[in-house]
Structure formats: C-alpha cells, structure tokens
Amino acid sequence: MKASAPAKIILFGEHAVVYKRHAVVTAINLRCYAEAKKSNDIKIVSPLGITGLDFEVHPYVSYAIKRFSEIKPINGVEIKIESEIPIASGLGSSAAVTVAVLKALDGEFEAGLSNDDIFELARKVELDVQGIGSGTDPFIATFGGAWLIPDRKPIKIGNIKLLVINTGESSITAEMVRKVAELRERHPEVVEKIFDAIDAIALKSIDALEKGDVKTLSELFFLNQCMLKAIGVSNRKIDKLVEKLTELGISAKITGAGGGGCIIGIGDDKSIERAMKEFNGFLVEAGAEGVRFED
Ligand code: PMV
C-alpha cells in the first residue's frame, strides 16, 4: 500500500509556537511517498540508504514502525520512501515521512486508523526522535490545508505567490529549539516579549493572507525575520540572502527552525521572477491536501 503526505511552510510564528504563541502554517504541494509491503523482516529503502529497523539512519521511519507495532503487532515490512521534499530544510520532511509511513502501514495491515490516530502516533514519533516540538509538523502533514496554530483554526490564503529558496545548509530543528530555550532561560523577560511580538505578527497576518495583501505581508515578513534574528536562529548566510532579496524587492524570512534550511519570500511578480532566476528559487502552492493513499 502506498501513501503520501505534504511538506509545509511556517508563514509566521516558528519558535514562539513552542511557547504557546500563535503560528500560521500551510501544507504545500511537495510530497513524500511511502510504500509498505508485508514481509518476513524489516527493510527500509530510502535516499538515506537501505537498512533494517535503524534508529540512527532512519529514525522517523523506524519509530513510526515501532509505534505502529504497539497498536498492531507485525512480523515484518518493507518500506520504500521517495520524496520531493528537501531534507533538513525546514519544510517538514521528517513529519511528512512519518505520517506517510504510518498511513501506508495502516493500509497494508488494515489497522483502520483515523487521521486523528495517525496524528497522535506521528506526534509520539516526533517526541521519540526530537524530545521536544510543538506538534505542528505532524498536524499539518496529516490534515493538510492552512491553519492558525495552536487554535487549529483553518485559514484562507488568497492569491499570493510564495517563493521558497533553499540555503543548502541543514536546519537541525532540535538544535535550534534548544538554542532558543537556552536564550529564554538566560533572558526570560526579554525573550518572552519577543515571542509576544511574534504572536502579534502571526495574528495580524490572517487578514492580510486572506486578502492577498502583499504590502502588509511584506512588512510582516520583515518584522518576523527581525525577531527570528533577535532570538539567534538566523546566520550570516541567511542575513545576506535576505538582504540581497530585499534589494530585488522581495521581503523574506526563515521558515521553520532556521540556522540554515529554507527561506520564504513575497513580492510583486517581476521581483519574484528575478529572484527565482538569481537564487534558484521555486514557487509553492498553499493549502495542499493532507495524508492520503496513492494508487
Ligand atoms: O524546521 P521545522 O520544519 O522542523 O520547523 C520547526 C518549527 C519550530 O517552531 C522551530 C519547532 C516546532 O516544533 O514548532
């Protein structure tokens, strides 16, 4: 049985969402595909390699198999992964692979899991591997669409072009979340206020997103990026890229944990076209479908 789940971008609110502030997140039209076939032992085949149950090379897939087996014991399975989502880039590839594997296992072993069950299992896997996390990625990979988090309120996104540029450097979520936690411990009275500012930005974006108000969104991207820089999750390469994009008329920010990974940008059509050429960017569509079986 084959299943797929979408990547996501965080439009506003990463990191602050770990501390119960709002974030705006949407599934996008890049997917991870997982195929599960009954077998006598466990084999995992992916672009990362061919292994058995291996918590080093394939942590998310291995924990997904382990968590699924707690609900429905299995003798063995062969899992094949193919993905359009760049790894460790802030686009939620880990959650997408987890959710796609759980759905494929559900289909192959006829476990009758609902999407809520899949989300719960994927959330456990996220904590198994990372030890910390807001649960946003597994939620979006499971349900798709665009959402205000943690309220789980669906939001509408008007006709805007969303540019994604991969810095080519890895973004390690657990590392970045830990870095922010340390800063918050040292300066709670400052960092909490930054989180409040990010919260206000996320809430303010809802109306602008619905209207496709590029001017307001550009200002909010700028403000959010300044806050992310303040909490230490940007770096010199990202700062330079954001600066260069600004010169082209694009307002850009980190999406996801930062320290590398992808940045997202918004601007008028001409600026976007130029930025795509110059920085190897690509456009993504918001509101993609959540986890599903594939033929
Ligand atoms: O980089 P990603 O796609 O893993 O997103 C991380 C988002 C954070 O807010 C930094 C952490 C979280 O769990 O919400």
XYZ file of C-alpha atoms and ligand atoms in Angstrom:
309
model
C 0.000 0.000 0.000
C 1.283 3.433 -0.938
C 0.548 6.728 0.830
C 1.792 10.293 0.686
C 1.904 13.345 2.940
C 2.709 17.001 2.200
C 5.548 19.321 3.144
C 4.713 22.534 4.951
C 5.911 26.063 5.397
C 5.537 28.134 8.504
C 4.426 31.539 7.260
C 4.675 33.178 10.690
C 5.402 32.177 14.264
C 8.091 29.469 14.332
C 9.816 29.028 17.705
C 7.293 31.239 19.523
C 4.746 28.472 18.842
C 6.789 26.142 21.057
C 5.901 28.565 23.894
C 2.161 28.575 23.162
C 2.108 31.617 20.886
C 0.323 31.614 17.518
C 1.755 30.405 14.239
C 0.365 30.341 10.712
C 1.240 27.224 8.799
C 0.273 25.764 5.455
C 0.772 22.455 3.691
C 2.436 22.875 0.286
C 2.483 20.949 -2.974
C 5.656 18.906 -2.362
C 5.019 15.372 -1.101
C 6.749 12.410 0.490
C 5.660 8.947 -0.725
C 5.871 5.757 1.346
C 5.080 2.239 0.231
C 4.589 -0.588 2.751
C 4.653 -4.278 1.791
C 4.220 -7.198 4.197
C 7.449 -9.164 4.610
C 9.224 -11.545 6.999
C 11.673 -8.982 8.316
C 12.029 -5.203 8.384
C 13.673 -3.387 5.481
C 13.710 0.364 4.898
C 14.732 1.706 1.479
C 15.139 5.480 1.110
C 17.509 8.076 -0.358
C 19.322 7.852 3.024
C 20.194 4.179 2.449
C 18.922 0.627 2.840
C 18.650 -0.582 6.430
C 16.620 -2.694 8.814
C 14.995 -1.020 11.804
C 17.696 1.615 12.305
C 17.176 4.489 14.729
C 20.344 6.264 13.525
C 19.939 6.243 9.734
C 16.124 6.142 9.610
C 14.936 7.495 12.986
C 11.482 8.701 11.900
C 10.616 5.634 9.813
C 11.955 3.266 12.486
C 10.000 4.911 15.308
C 6.905 5.038 13.076
C 7.169 1.239 12.595
C 7.757 0.769 16.351
C 4.800 2.945 17.374
C 2.532 1.315 14.780
C 3.518 -2.183 16.034
C 2.365 -1.215 19.525
C -1.138 -0.853 18.087
C -0.981 -3.676 15.557
C 1.896 -6.165 16.018
C 3.616 -7.014 12.716
C 6.139 -9.688 11.688
C 7.935 -7.629 9.112
C 7.521 -4.998 6.442
C 9.404 -3.465 3.565
C 9.105 0.324 3.421
C 10.142 2.312 0.351
C 10.446 6.079 0.564
C 10.551 8.593 -2.276
C 10.374 12.271 -1.516
C 10.099 15.595 -3.322
C 10.867 17.407 -0.046
C 14.438 18.529 0.648
C 15.666 17.017 3.926
C 16.519 19.140 6.997
C 15.399 22.303 5.241
C 12.544 23.495 7.454
C 9.883 22.137 5.113
C 8.728 19.365 7.434
C 10.201 16.384 5.595
C 10.535 14.401 8.855
C 6.854 14.759 9.717
C 5.797 14.052 6.124
C 7.793 10.813 6.022
C 6.463 9.762 9.446
C 2.845 10.409 8.512
C 3.140 8.821 5.055
C 4.720 5.675 6.582
C 2.006 5.415 9.251
C -0.728 5.720 6.613
C 0.941 3.138 4.349
C 1.263 0.740 7.329
C -2.353 1.396 8.229
C -3.437 0.448 4.699
C -1.156 -2.573 4.331
C -2.065 -4.087 7.722
C -5.701 -2.931 7.713
C -5.458 -1.231 11.097
C -8.373 1.131 10.397
C -6.609 4.209 11.811
C -8.345 7.591 11.558
C -6.383 10.728 10.711
C -6.607 11.652 14.391
C -4.948 8.313 15.282
C -2.231 8.909 12.685
C -1.590 12.388 14.054
C -1.338 11.053 17.629
C 1.174 8.388 16.567
C 3.189 10.870 14.484
C 3.268 13.250 17.439
C 4.728 10.458 19.599
C 7.345 9.734 16.921
C 8.309 13.438 16.826
C 8.899 13.339 20.591
C 10.691 9.956 20.381
C 13.212 11.427 17.947
C 13.457 15.091 18.945
C 12.412 15.049 22.577
C 10.781 18.456 22.028
C 8.495 20.043 19.460
C 5.151 21.789 19.150
C 3.459 19.028 17.141
C 2.779 21.471 14.329
C 4.571 19.493 11.615
C 2.787 16.163 12.205
C -0.518 18.038 12.398
C -0.087 19.754 9.020
C 1.355 16.647 7.338
C -1.722 14.714 8.481
C -4.526 17.182 7.878
C -3.102 19.402 5.097
C -4.626 22.853 4.461
C -3.652 26.136 6.133
C -4.087 26.705 9.856
C -3.728 29.029 12.778
C -1.874 27.073 15.450
C -2.418 26.141 18.311
C -6.125 27.075 17.910
C -6.412 24.712 14.938
C -8.498 27.269 13.120
C -8.460 26.838 9.327
C -7.426 29.980 7.467
C -7.844 31.126 3.891
C -4.897 32.164 1.782
C -5.669 34.465 -1.118
C -3.928 34.581 -4.423
C -0.305 35.210 -3.445
C 2.919 33.867 -4.874
C 5.100 32.218 -2.256
C 8.755 31.937 -3.124
C 10.997 29.335 -1.456
C 14.789 29.432 -1.564
C 16.899 26.663 -0.063
C 20.093 27.957 1.579
C 21.569 24.483 1.036
C 22.633 24.305 4.679
C 20.952 21.910 7.089
C 18.488 23.167 9.634
C 18.512 20.934 12.691
C 15.241 21.590 14.485
C 16.181 20.073 17.864
C 19.432 22.073 17.939
C 17.711 25.378 17.138
C 14.847 24.775 19.589
C 17.433 24.063 22.298
C 19.355 27.240 21.438
C 16.217 29.345 21.817
C 15.356 27.565 25.083
C 18.789 28.478 26.472
C 18.433 32.125 25.476
C 14.992 32.207 27.072
C 16.369 30.736 30.278
C 19.048 33.423 30.433
C 16.811 36.349 29.472
C 13.180 35.362 30.064
C 11.910 38.920 30.484
C 13.297 39.855 27.040
C 12.681 36.671 25.059
C 9.067 36.324 26.237
C 8.416 39.822 24.847
C 9.900 38.803 21.503
C 7.575 35.793 21.491
C 4.662 38.156 22.199
C 5.700 40.303 19.231
C 5.837 37.215 17.001
C 2.396 36.238 18.275
C 1.018 39.657 17.284
C 2.622 39.354 13.832
C 1.063 35.920 13.274
C -2.389 37.102 14.328
C -2.154 40.222 12.190
C -1.205 38.197 9.122
C -4.502 36.304 8.930
C -6.484 39.130 7.384
C -3.628 40.086 5.031
C -3.240 36.461 3.891
C -6.931 36.150 3.137
C -6.922 39.386 1.137
C -3.649 38.580 -0.611
C -2.339 41.922 0.685
C 1.302 41.681 -0.442
C 2.305 45.056 1.037
C 1.180 44.203 4.576
C 2.556 40.675 4.303
C 5.929 42.056 3.186
C 6.047 44.242 6.292
C 5.092 41.310 8.500
C 7.727 39.055 6.889
C 10.312 41.738 7.617
C 9.214 42.115 11.243
C 9.091 38.356 11.830
C 12.565 37.891 10.345
C 13.947 40.624 12.646
C 12.506 38.754 15.641
C 13.961 35.435 14.458
C 17.328 37.116 14.095
C 16.953 38.516 17.616
C 16.491 35.029 19.089
C 19.577 33.758 17.291
C 18.188 31.413 14.646
C 19.387 33.350 11.609
C 23.009 33.318 10.465
C 25.294 35.296 8.208
C 24.368 33.382 5.062
C 20.646 33.838 5.687
C 21.086 37.516 6.584
C 22.976 38.133 3.339
C 20.383 36.293 1.273
C 17.540 38.241 2.901
C 19.436 41.468 2.229
C 20.004 40.631 -1.443
C 16.354 39.682 -1.850
C 15.322 42.991 -0.286
C 17.346 44.759 -2.984
C 15.289 42.856 -5.572
C 12.049 43.932 -3.884
C 11.399 40.665 -2.046
C 10.629 40.532 1.662
C 11.969 37.257 3.045
C 12.140 35.291 6.266
C 13.275 31.958 7.605
C 10.648 29.238 7.517
C 10.971 26.553 10.173
C 13.717 26.226 12.734
C 16.408 28.271 10.931
C 20.184 28.052 11.234
C 20.028 27.002 7.571
C 17.192 25.407 5.679
C 14.765 27.387 3.550
C 13.657 30.966 3.471
C 10.351 32.166 2.040
C 9.745 35.400 0.194
C 6.946 37.549 -1.068
C 6.861 40.420 -3.549
C 5.449 41.548 -6.875
C 5.516 39.187 -9.868
C 8.539 40.809 -11.532
C 10.676 40.708 -8.384
C 9.701 37.089 -7.767
C 10.676 36.101 -11.302
C 14.086 37.749 -10.953
C 14.667 36.198 -7.530
C 13.742 32.748 -8.834
C 16.363 33.012 -11.551
C 19.083 34.532 -9.423
C 18.696 32.338 -6.347
C 17.326 29.109 -7.785
C 14.018 29.686 -6.004
C 10.744 27.935 -6.656
C 7.090 28.773 -6.107
C 4.880 26.710 -3.830
C 1.112 26.424 -3.586
C -0.510 26.803 -0.176
C -3.276 24.592 1.211
C -2.166 21.200 -0.170
C -4.089 18.036 0.703
C -3.083 16.102 3.837
C -2.112 12.443 4.088
C -3.747 10.159 1.526
C -3.462 6.761 -0.094
C -1.863 6.667 -3.537
C -2.732 4.175 -6.293
O 12.229 23.383 10.832
P 10.983 22.629 11.085
O 10.207 22.364 9.845
O 11.249 21.376 11.870
O 10.031 23.550 11.984
C 10.372 23.857 13.312
C 9.382 24.800 13.914
C 9.692 25.190 15.341
O 8.710 26.132 15.743
C 11.060 25.826 15.458
C 9.655 23.986 16.293
C 8.268 23.397 16.463
O 8.210 22.226 16.865
O 7.252 24.080 16.242
